[in-house]
CSV table of C-alpha atoms and ligand atoms in Angstrom, one decimal:
chain,number,residue,atom,x,y,z
A,26,MET,CA,48.6,26.6,56.5
A,27,ARG,CA,49.4,24.8,53.2
A,28,VAL,CA,46.9,25.6,50.5
A,29,LEU,CA,46.4,24.0,47.1
A,30,VAL,CA,45.4,26.7,44.7
A,31,THR,CA,43.7,25.3,41.6
A,32,GLY,CA,43.7,27.8,38.8
A,33,GLY,CA,46.5,29.7,40.4
A,34,SER,CA,48.1,30.7,37.1
A,35,GLY,CA,45.0,32.6,36.2
A,36,TYR,CA,44.0,36.2,37.0
A,37,ILE,CA,42.3,35.9,40.4
A,38,GLY,CA,44.1,32.7,41.6
A,39,SER,CA,47.5,34.2,41.1
A,40,CYS,CA,46.6,37.2,43.1
A,41,ALA,CA,45.2,35.1,45.9
A,42,ALA,CA,48.4,33.0,45.9
A,43,ARG,CA,50.4,36.2,46.6
A,44,HIS,CA,48.1,37.3,49.4
A,45,LEU,CA,48.2,33.9,50.9
A,46,ALA,CA,52.0,33.9,50.9
A,47,ALA,CA,52.1,37.5,52.3
A,48,ALA,CA,49.9,36.2,55.2
A,49,GLY,CA,52.4,33.4,56.0
A,50,HIS,CA,50.7,30.5,54.2
A,51,GLU,CA,52.4,28.0,51.9
A,52,VAL,CA,51.0,27.7,48.3
A,53,VAL,CA,51.1,24.9,45.7
A,54,ILE,CA,49.4,25.8,42.4
A,55,LEU,CA,47.7,23.2,40.2
A,56,ASP,CA,46.8,24.6,36.8
A,57,ASN,CA,46.5,23.1,33.3
A,58,LEU,CA,47.4,26.5,31.7
A,59,SER,CA,44.4,26.3,29.5
A,60,THR,CA,43.7,30.0,30.0
A,61,GLY,CA,46.4,30.6,32.6
A,62,HIS,CA,50.0,31.8,32.2
A,63,LYS,CA,53.0,30.3,34.0
A,64,GLU,CA,54.4,33.8,34.4
A,65,LEU,CA,51.6,34.6,36.8
A,66,ALA,CA,52.6,31.7,39.0
A,67,GLN,CA,56.3,32.7,39.2
A,68,ASP,CA,57.7,32.4,42.7
A,69,PHE,CA,55.4,29.5,43.5
A,70,GLU,CA,55.5,25.8,43.0
A,71,LEU,CA,53.4,25.2,39.8
A,72,VAL,CA,52.2,21.8,39.1
A,73,VAL,CA,50.9,21.7,35.5
A,74,GLY,CA,48.0,19.3,35.3
A,75,ASN,CA,44.2,18.9,35.4
A,76,ILE,CA,42.0,19.0,38.5
A,77,ALA,CA,40.4,15.8,37.2
A,78,ASP,CA,43.7,13.9,37.3
A,79,ARG,CA,43.0,11.8,40.4
A,80,LYS,CA,46.5,10.4,40.9
A,81,LEU,CA,48.1,13.8,40.6
A,82,VAL,CA,45.5,15.5,42.9
A,83,ASP,CA,45.8,12.7,45.5
A,84,GLY,CA,49.5,13.3,45.8
A,85,LEU,CA,49.0,17.1,46.2
A,86,LEU,CA,46.2,16.8,48.7
A,87,ALA,CA,48.4,14.7,50.9
A,88,ARG,CA,50.6,17.7,51.3
A,89,VAL,CA,48.1,20.4,52.1
A,90,ASP,CA,45.5,21.5,54.7
A,91,ALA,CA,43.1,23.4,52.4
A,92,VAL,CA,42.0,23.9,48.8
A,93,MET,CA,41.1,27.1,47.0
A,94,HIS,CA,39.4,26.2,43.8
A,95,PHE,CA,39.6,28.9,41.1
A,96,ALA,CA,40.1,26.5,38.1
A,97,ALA,CA,37.2,26.8,35.8
A,98,SER,CA,36.0,28.0,32.4
A,99,ALA,CA,34.8,31.5,32.9
A,100,TYR,CA,33.4,33.2,29.8
A,101,VAL,CA,29.7,33.7,30.0
A,102,GLY,CA,29.3,34.2,26.2
A,103,GLU,CA,31.3,31.1,25.4
A,104,SER,CA,29.2,29.1,27.8
A,105,VAL,CA,26.1,29.9,25.7
A,106,VAL,CA,27.6,28.6,22.5
A,107,ASN,CA,29.6,25.8,24.0
A,108,PRO,CA,27.8,24.6,27.2
A,109,ARG,CA,29.3,21.2,27.1
A,110,LYS,CA,32.7,22.7,27.8
A,111,TYR,CA,31.3,24.4,30.9
A,112,PHE,CA,29.5,21.4,32.4
A,113,ALA,CA,32.5,19.2,31.6
A,114,ASN,CA,35.1,21.5,33.2
A,115,ASN,CA,33.2,23.3,35.9
A,116,VAL,CA,31.0,20.4,37.0
A,117,GLU,CA,32.4,17.1,35.9
A,118,SER,CA,36.1,17.9,36.6
A,119,GLY,CA,35.1,19.9,39.7
A,120,LEU,CA,33.3,16.8,41.0
A,121,ALA,CA,36.4,14.7,40.4
A,122,LEU,CA,38.4,17.2,42.4
A,123,LEU,CA,35.8,17.0,45.2
A,124,ASP,CA,35.9,13.1,45.2
A,125,ALA,CA,39.7,13.3,45.7
A,126,VAL,CA,39.2,15.9,48.5
A,127,LEU,CA,36.6,13.6,50.3
A,128,ALA,CA,39.0,10.7,50.0
A,129,SER,CA,41.8,12.8,51.7
A,130,LYS,CA,42.0,14.4,55.1
A,131,VAL,CA,41.3,17.9,53.7
A,132,ARG,CA,37.9,19.3,54.7
A,133,THR,CA,38.5,23.0,54.1
A,134,PHE,CA,37.5,24.2,50.7
A,135,VAL,CA,37.1,27.7,49.2
A,136,PHE,CA,35.2,27.9,46.0
A,137,SER,CA,35.1,30.7,43.3
A,138,SER,CA,31.5,31.2,42.7
A,139,THR,CA,29.9,34.2,41.0
A,140,CYS,CA,27.1,36.7,41.1
A,141,ALA,CA,25.9,35.0,37.9
A,142,VAL,CA,24.3,32.3,40.1
A,143,TYR,CA,21.5,34.9,40.9
A,144,GLY,CA,20.6,35.6,37.2
A,145,VAL,CA,18.4,38.7,37.0
A,146,PRO,CA,18.1,39.9,40.6
A,147,ARG,CA,14.7,40.5,42.1
A,148,ALA,CA,16.0,43.1,44.5
A,149,LEU,CA,19.0,45.4,44.9
A,150,PRO,CA,21.4,45.5,46.6
A,151,MET,CA,21.8,41.7,46.1
A,152,THR,CA,21.9,39.7,49.3
A,153,GLU,CA,22.8,36.1,49.7
A,154,GLU,CA,19.2,35.2,50.3
A,155,LEU,CA,18.0,36.1,46.8
A,156,ALA,CA,16.7,33.3,44.6
A,157,ARG,CA,19.5,31.6,42.6
A,158,GLU,CA,18.2,31.6,39.0
A,159,PRO,CA,21.1,31.7,36.6
A,160,ILE,CA,20.4,32.7,33.0
A,161,ASN,CA,23.4,31.2,31.3
A,162,PRO,CA,25.2,27.8,31.4
A,163,TYR,CA,28.2,29.4,33.2
A,164,GLY,CA,26.0,30.5,36.1
A,165,ALA,CA,24.2,27.2,36.0
A,166,SER,CA,27.5,25.3,36.3
A,167,LYS,CA,28.6,27.4,39.3
A,168,LEU,CA,25.2,27.0,41.0
A,169,PHE,CA,25.3,23.2,40.5
A,170,PHE,CA,28.7,23.1,42.2
A,171,GLU,CA,27.4,25.2,45.1
A,172,ARG,CA,24.6,22.7,45.6
A,173,VAL,CA,27.1,19.8,45.7
A,174,LEU,CA,29.1,21.7,48.3
A,175,GLU,CA,25.9,22.2,50.4
A,176,ALA,CA,25.2,18.4,50.2
A,177,TYR,CA,28.8,17.4,51.0
A,178,ALA,CA,28.8,19.7,54.0
A,179,VAL,CA,25.8,17.8,55.4
A,180,ALA,CA,26.9,14.3,54.4
A,181,HIS,CA,30.7,14.5,54.7
A,182,GLY,CA,31.5,17.4,57.0
A,183,LEU,CA,33.0,19.5,54.2
A,184,ARG,CA,33.7,23.0,55.4
A,185,TYR,CA,33.3,25.3,52.5
A,186,ALA,CA,33.0,28.9,51.6
A,187,ALA,CA,31.3,29.7,48.3
A,188,LEU,CA,32.5,33.2,47.4
A,189,ARG,CA,30.2,34.9,44.9
A,190,TYR,CA,32.4,37.5,43.2
A,191,PHE,CA,30.9,40.5,41.4
A,192,ASN,CA,33.1,42.0,38.6
A,193,ALA,CA,36.8,41.4,39.4
A,194,ALA,CA,39.0,44.1,38.1
A,195,GLY,CA,42.4,45.9,38.7
A,196,ALA,CA,45.8,44.4,39.3
A,197,HIS,CA,48.0,43.4,42.2
A,198,GLU,CA,49.8,46.4,43.7
A,199,SER,CA,53.3,44.9,42.8
A,200,GLY,CA,52.5,45.5,39.1
A,201,GLU,CA,53.9,42.0,38.5
A,202,ILE,CA,50.5,40.3,37.8
A,203,GLY,CA,47.1,41.2,36.4
A,204,GLU,CA,44.4,40.3,34.0
A,205,MET,CA,45.4,38.3,31.0
A,206,HIS,CA,42.3,36.8,29.4
A,207,GLU,CA,42.4,35.9,25.8
A,208,PRO,CA,40.0,37.0,24.3
A,209,GLU,CA,39.4,39.8,26.8
A,210,THR,CA,35.7,40.4,27.4
A,211,HIS,CA,35.9,42.5,30.6
A,212,LEU,CA,35.0,46.2,30.5
A,213,ILE,CA,37.9,47.7,32.3
A,214,PRO,CA,40.9,46.2,30.3
A,215,LEU,CA,38.9,46.9,27.1
A,216,ALA,CA,38.3,50.5,28.2
A,217,ILE,CA,42.0,51.0,29.0
A,218,ARG,CA,43.1,49.6,25.7
A,219,ALA,CA,40.7,51.8,23.8
A,220,ALA,CA,42.0,54.9,25.7
A,221,LEU,CA,45.6,53.9,25.1
A,222,GLY,CA,44.9,53.2,21.4
A,223,THR,CA,46.1,49.6,21.8
A,224,GLY,CA,42.6,48.2,21.3
A,225,PRO,CA,39.5,49.0,19.3
A,226,GLU,CA,37.0,51.6,20.2
A,227,LEU,CA,34.9,50.6,23.2
A,228,LYS,CA,31.4,49.3,22.5
A,229,VAL,CA,28.8,50.4,25.0
A,230,PHE,CA,25.9,47.9,24.9
A,231,GLY,CA,22.9,50.1,25.3
A,232,ASP,CA,22.4,53.5,26.9
A,233,ASP,CA,18.6,53.3,27.4
A,234,PHE,CA,18.5,51.2,30.6
A,235,GLU,CA,16.5,52.4,33.6
A,236,THR,CA,19.6,53.7,35.3
A,237,PRO,CA,20.6,57.3,36.1
A,238,ASP,CA,22.8,57.7,32.9
A,239,GLY,CA,21.1,54.9,30.9
A,240,THR,CA,24.2,52.6,30.9
A,241,CYS,CA,24.5,49.3,32.9
A,242,ILE,CA,25.6,49.4,36.5
A,243,ARG,CA,28.0,46.8,37.8
A,244,ASP,CA,29.9,46.3,41.1
A,245,TYR,CA,33.7,46.4,40.3
A,246,ILE,CA,35.8,44.8,43.0
A,247,HIS,CA,39.6,45.0,43.1
A,248,VAL,CA,41.3,41.7,42.7
A,249,SER,CA,43.4,42.3,45.8
A,250,ASP,CA,40.2,42.9,47.8
A,251,LEU,CA,39.0,39.5,46.5
A,252,ALA,CA,42.3,37.9,47.4
A,253,GLU,CA,42.2,39.3,51.0
A,254,ALA,CA,38.6,37.9,51.4
A,255,HIS,CA,40.0,34.4,50.3
A,256,VAL,CA,42.7,34.5,53.0
A,257,LYS,CA,40.1,35.5,55.6
A,258,ALA,CA,37.7,32.8,54.4
A,259,VAL,CA,40.3,29.9,54.6
A,260,GLU,CA,41.4,31.1,58.0
A,261,TYR,CA,37.8,31.3,59.2
A,262,LEU,CA,37.0,27.8,58.0
A,263,SER,CA,40.2,26.3,59.4
A,264,ALA,CA,39.3,27.8,62.8
A,265,GLY,CA,36.1,25.8,62.6
A,266,GLY,CA,33.7,28.3,60.9
A,267,ASP,CA,30.5,27.0,59.5
A,268,PRO,CA,30.0,26.5,55.8
A,269,VAL,CA,29.0,29.7,54.2
A,270,ALA,CA,28.1,31.5,50.9
A,271,LEU,CA,29.1,35.1,50.7
A,272,ASN,CA,28.9,37.9,48.2
A,273,LEU,CA,32.2,39.6,47.4
A,274,GLY,CA,31.4,43.1,46.1
A,275,THR,CA,31.9,46.6,47.2
A,276,GLY,CA,28.2,47.3,47.7
A,277,LYS,CA,28.5,50.2,45.2
A,278,GLY,CA,27.6,50.1,41.6
A,279,SER,CA,29.3,52.1,38.8
A,280,SER,CA,27.8,52.8,35.4
A,281,ILE,CA,29.7,52.2,32.2
A,282,ARG,CA,29.8,56.0,31.7
A,283,GLU,CA,31.4,56.4,35.1
A,284,VAL,CA,34.0,53.8,34.2
A,285,ILE,CA,34.7,55.7,30.9
A,286,ARG,CA,35.0,59.0,32.8
A,287,TRP,CA,37.5,57.5,35.4
A,288,THR,CA,39.5,55.8,32.6
A,289,GLU,CA,39.9,59.1,30.9
A,290,GLU,CA,40.8,60.7,34.2
A,291,VAL,CA,43.5,58.2,35.2
A,292,SER,CA,44.9,57.8,31.6
A,293,GLY,CA,44.7,61.5,30.7
A,294,ARG,CA,43.3,60.4,27.3
A,295,LYS,CA,40.0,60.5,25.5
A,296,LEU,CA,38.3,57.1,25.4
A,297,PRO,CA,36.8,56.5,21.9
A,298,HIS,CA,33.5,54.7,22.4
A,299,GLU,CA,30.3,53.9,20.5
A,300,VAL,CA,26.9,53.0,21.8
A,301,VAL,CA,25.5,49.9,20.2
A,302,GLY,CA,22.4,47.7,20.9
A,303,ARG,CA,21.8,46.0,24.2
A,304,ARG,CA,23.2,42.4,24.7
A,305,ALA,CA,20.5,39.8,25.3
A,306,GLY,CA,20.1,39.1,29.0
A,307,ASP,CA,22.1,42.0,30.4
A,308,PRO,CA,20.4,43.2,33.6
A,309,PRO,CA,20.4,47.0,34.1
A,310,ALA,CA,22.1,46.9,37.5
A,311,LEU,CA,23.9,44.3,39.6
A,312,TYR,CA,25.5,45.3,42.9
A,313,ALA,CA,26.1,43.4,46.1
A,314,SER,CA,25.1,43.8,49.6
A,315,ALA,CA,28.5,43.2,51.2
A,316,ALA,CA,27.1,43.1,54.7
A,317,LYS,CA,27.3,39.4,55.3
A,318,ALA,CA,31.0,39.1,54.3
A,319,GLU,CA,31.7,41.9,56.7
A,320,ARG,CA,29.8,40.2,59.5
A,321,VAL,CA,31.2,36.7,59.0
A,322,LEU,CA,34.8,37.4,57.9
A,323,GLY,CA,35.3,41.0,59.1
A,324,TRP,CA,36.2,41.8,55.5
A,325,LYS,CA,35.2,44.7,53.3
A,326,ALA,CA,36.5,46.0,50.1
A,327,ARG,CA,39.1,48.8,50.6
A,328,ARG,CA,39.9,49.9,47.1
A,329,ASP,CA,37.7,52.1,45.0
A,330,LEU,CA,37.1,52.4,41.2
A,331,GLU,CA,40.0,55.0,40.9
A,332,LYS,CA,42.4,52.5,42.5
A,333,ILE,CA,41.1,49.7,40.3
A,334,LEU,CA,41.7,51.8,37.1
A,335,LYS,CA,45.1,53.1,38.2
A,336,SER,CA,46.4,49.5,38.9
A,337,ALA,CA,44.8,48.1,35.7
A,338,LEU,CA,46.4,50.9,33.7
A,339,GLU,CA,49.8,50.3,35.3
A,340,TRP,CA,49.5,46.6,34.5
A,341,GLU,CA,48.4,47.2,30.9
A,342,LEU,CA,51.5,49.3,30.4
A,343,LYS,CA,53.9,46.9,32.1
A,344,LYS,CA,52.5,43.5,31.1
A,345,GLY,CA,54.4,43.2,27.8
A,346,ALA,CA,57.7,43.2,29.8
A,347,VAL,CA,56.5,40.7,32.4
A,348,MET,CA,55.1,38.3,29.8
A,349,ARG,CA,58.1,38.3,27.5
B,406,NAD,N1,37.0,37.3,36.6
B,406,NAD,C1,35.8,37.5,37.2
B,406,NAD,O1,35.3,38.7,37.1
B,406,NAD,C2,35.1,36.4,37.9
B,406,NAD,C3,33.8,36.7,38.5
B,406,NAD,C4,33.2,35.7,39.2
B,406,NAD,C5,33.8,34.4,39.3
B,406,NAD,N2,35.0,34.2,38.7
B,406,NAD,C6,35.6,32.9,38.9
B,406,NAD,O2,36.9,33.0,39.4
B,406,NAD,C7,37.7,31.9,39.0
B,406,NAD,C8,39.0,32.5,38.4
B,406,NAD,O3,38.6,33.4,37.3
B,406,NAD,P1,39.7,34.2,36.5
B,406,NAD,O4,39.1,35.4,36.0
B,406,NAD,O5,41.0,34.3,37.3
B,406,NAD,O6,39.9,33.2,35.2
B,406,NAD,P2,41.3,32.6,34.5
B,406,NAD,O7,40.8,32.0,33.3
B,406,NAD,O8,42.3,33.7,34.5
B,406,NAD,O9,41.7,31.5,35.6
B,406,NAD,C9,41.3,30.2,35.6
B,406,NAD,C10,42.5,29.3,35.7
B,406,NAD,O10,42.0,27.9,35.8
B,406,NAD,C11,42.8,27.1,35.0
B,406,NAD,N3,42.0,25.9,34.7
B,406,NAD,C12,40.8,25.9,34.0
B,406,NAD,N4,40.4,24.6,34.0
B,406,NAD,C13,41.3,23.8,34.6
B,406,NAD,C14,41.4,22.4,34.9
B,406,NAD,N5,40.4,21.6,34.5
B,406,NAD,N6,42.5,22.0,35.6
B,406,NAD,C15,43.5,22.8,36.0
B,406,NAD,N7,43.4,24.1,35.7
B,406,NAD,C16,42.4,24.6,35.1
B,406,NAD,C17,43.2,28.0,33.8
B,406,NAD,O11,44.3,27.6,33.1
B,406,NAD,C18,43.4,29.4,34.5
B,406,NAD,O12,44.7,29.5,34.9
B,406,NAD,C19,36.9,31.1,38.0
B,406,NAD,O13,36.4,30.0,38.7
B,406,NAD,C20,35.8,32.1,37.6
B,406,NAD,O14,34.6,31.4,37.2
B,406,NAD,C21,35.6,35.2,38.0
């Protein structure tokens, strides 16, 4: 299959591109490099441009069988202070991309959604049937796009998979690509930098939650596990599978203290950290029920927190050389 990967110069899209190629598929990447890096797309055809550039996208769609849509603005905190950016890029530009798709022969579409569409979950583990009640503009922008996909499936026969990722982490096993967000807001790279002394001491936002050790629990999923789910999803859809929304998580939550302990274990260093106040709107625990993805795609996460931290540490040590 030939797959257009939007946002393929970013963290998760670049990993998915590699897994697609390893599974025998052809990849074309479209990325405006707003937060992506051309080095992460090395070995692939990279078209630098915007998903809303209709002429450019029409030309690319004529060459492919499916779209994987990773391109988006993806910082929860930034979405609160600058919501216009999130609705413009994730909704308006996303709709322009979908217009182009509907005008083409392509009907297979895999979308990067997020567990942020659920907001504060009413039950754990989180199943796909929970109410979708996002609590920030980022989550709202992703939920809006999911609703558009649902309507276009009914009206236009679009076959989509909305993949709701939990916390993506770790790096591709090759050590050639990994997380490169600027600024970095994700716990695992920040924890590793604190341990290595290349970043500030880690801030732990609250240790008085109703969790076993008082710190927040999240479901960390290896980026290669996510990538493998994408390959299975695009193959499932192109074999005629029904439109579907799936959680992509491990089904197991890890607390911040557990992440700190494992970071110290794999790095062999003490991790300087300080407990500060809670952040507004941080739910105590978020973890997926991964049962539906296993049932529909025959997929489940294979890599644990130790593997995540080892690969993230290796990438952190190597990335200076790769990104020269
Ligand atoms: N990282 C996570 O934990 C996580 C969790 C849930 C969902 N997601 C979603 O996964 C996707 C990828 O996230 P990521 O962490 O790899 O982020 P990223 O910032 O590394 O990747 C996004 C890529 O999209 C590109 N892009 C953005 N807007 C574009 C546009 N208008 N036209 C063309 N290219 C554009 C950027 O340059 C970047 O390369 C996003 O849709 C994000 O919302 C990420």
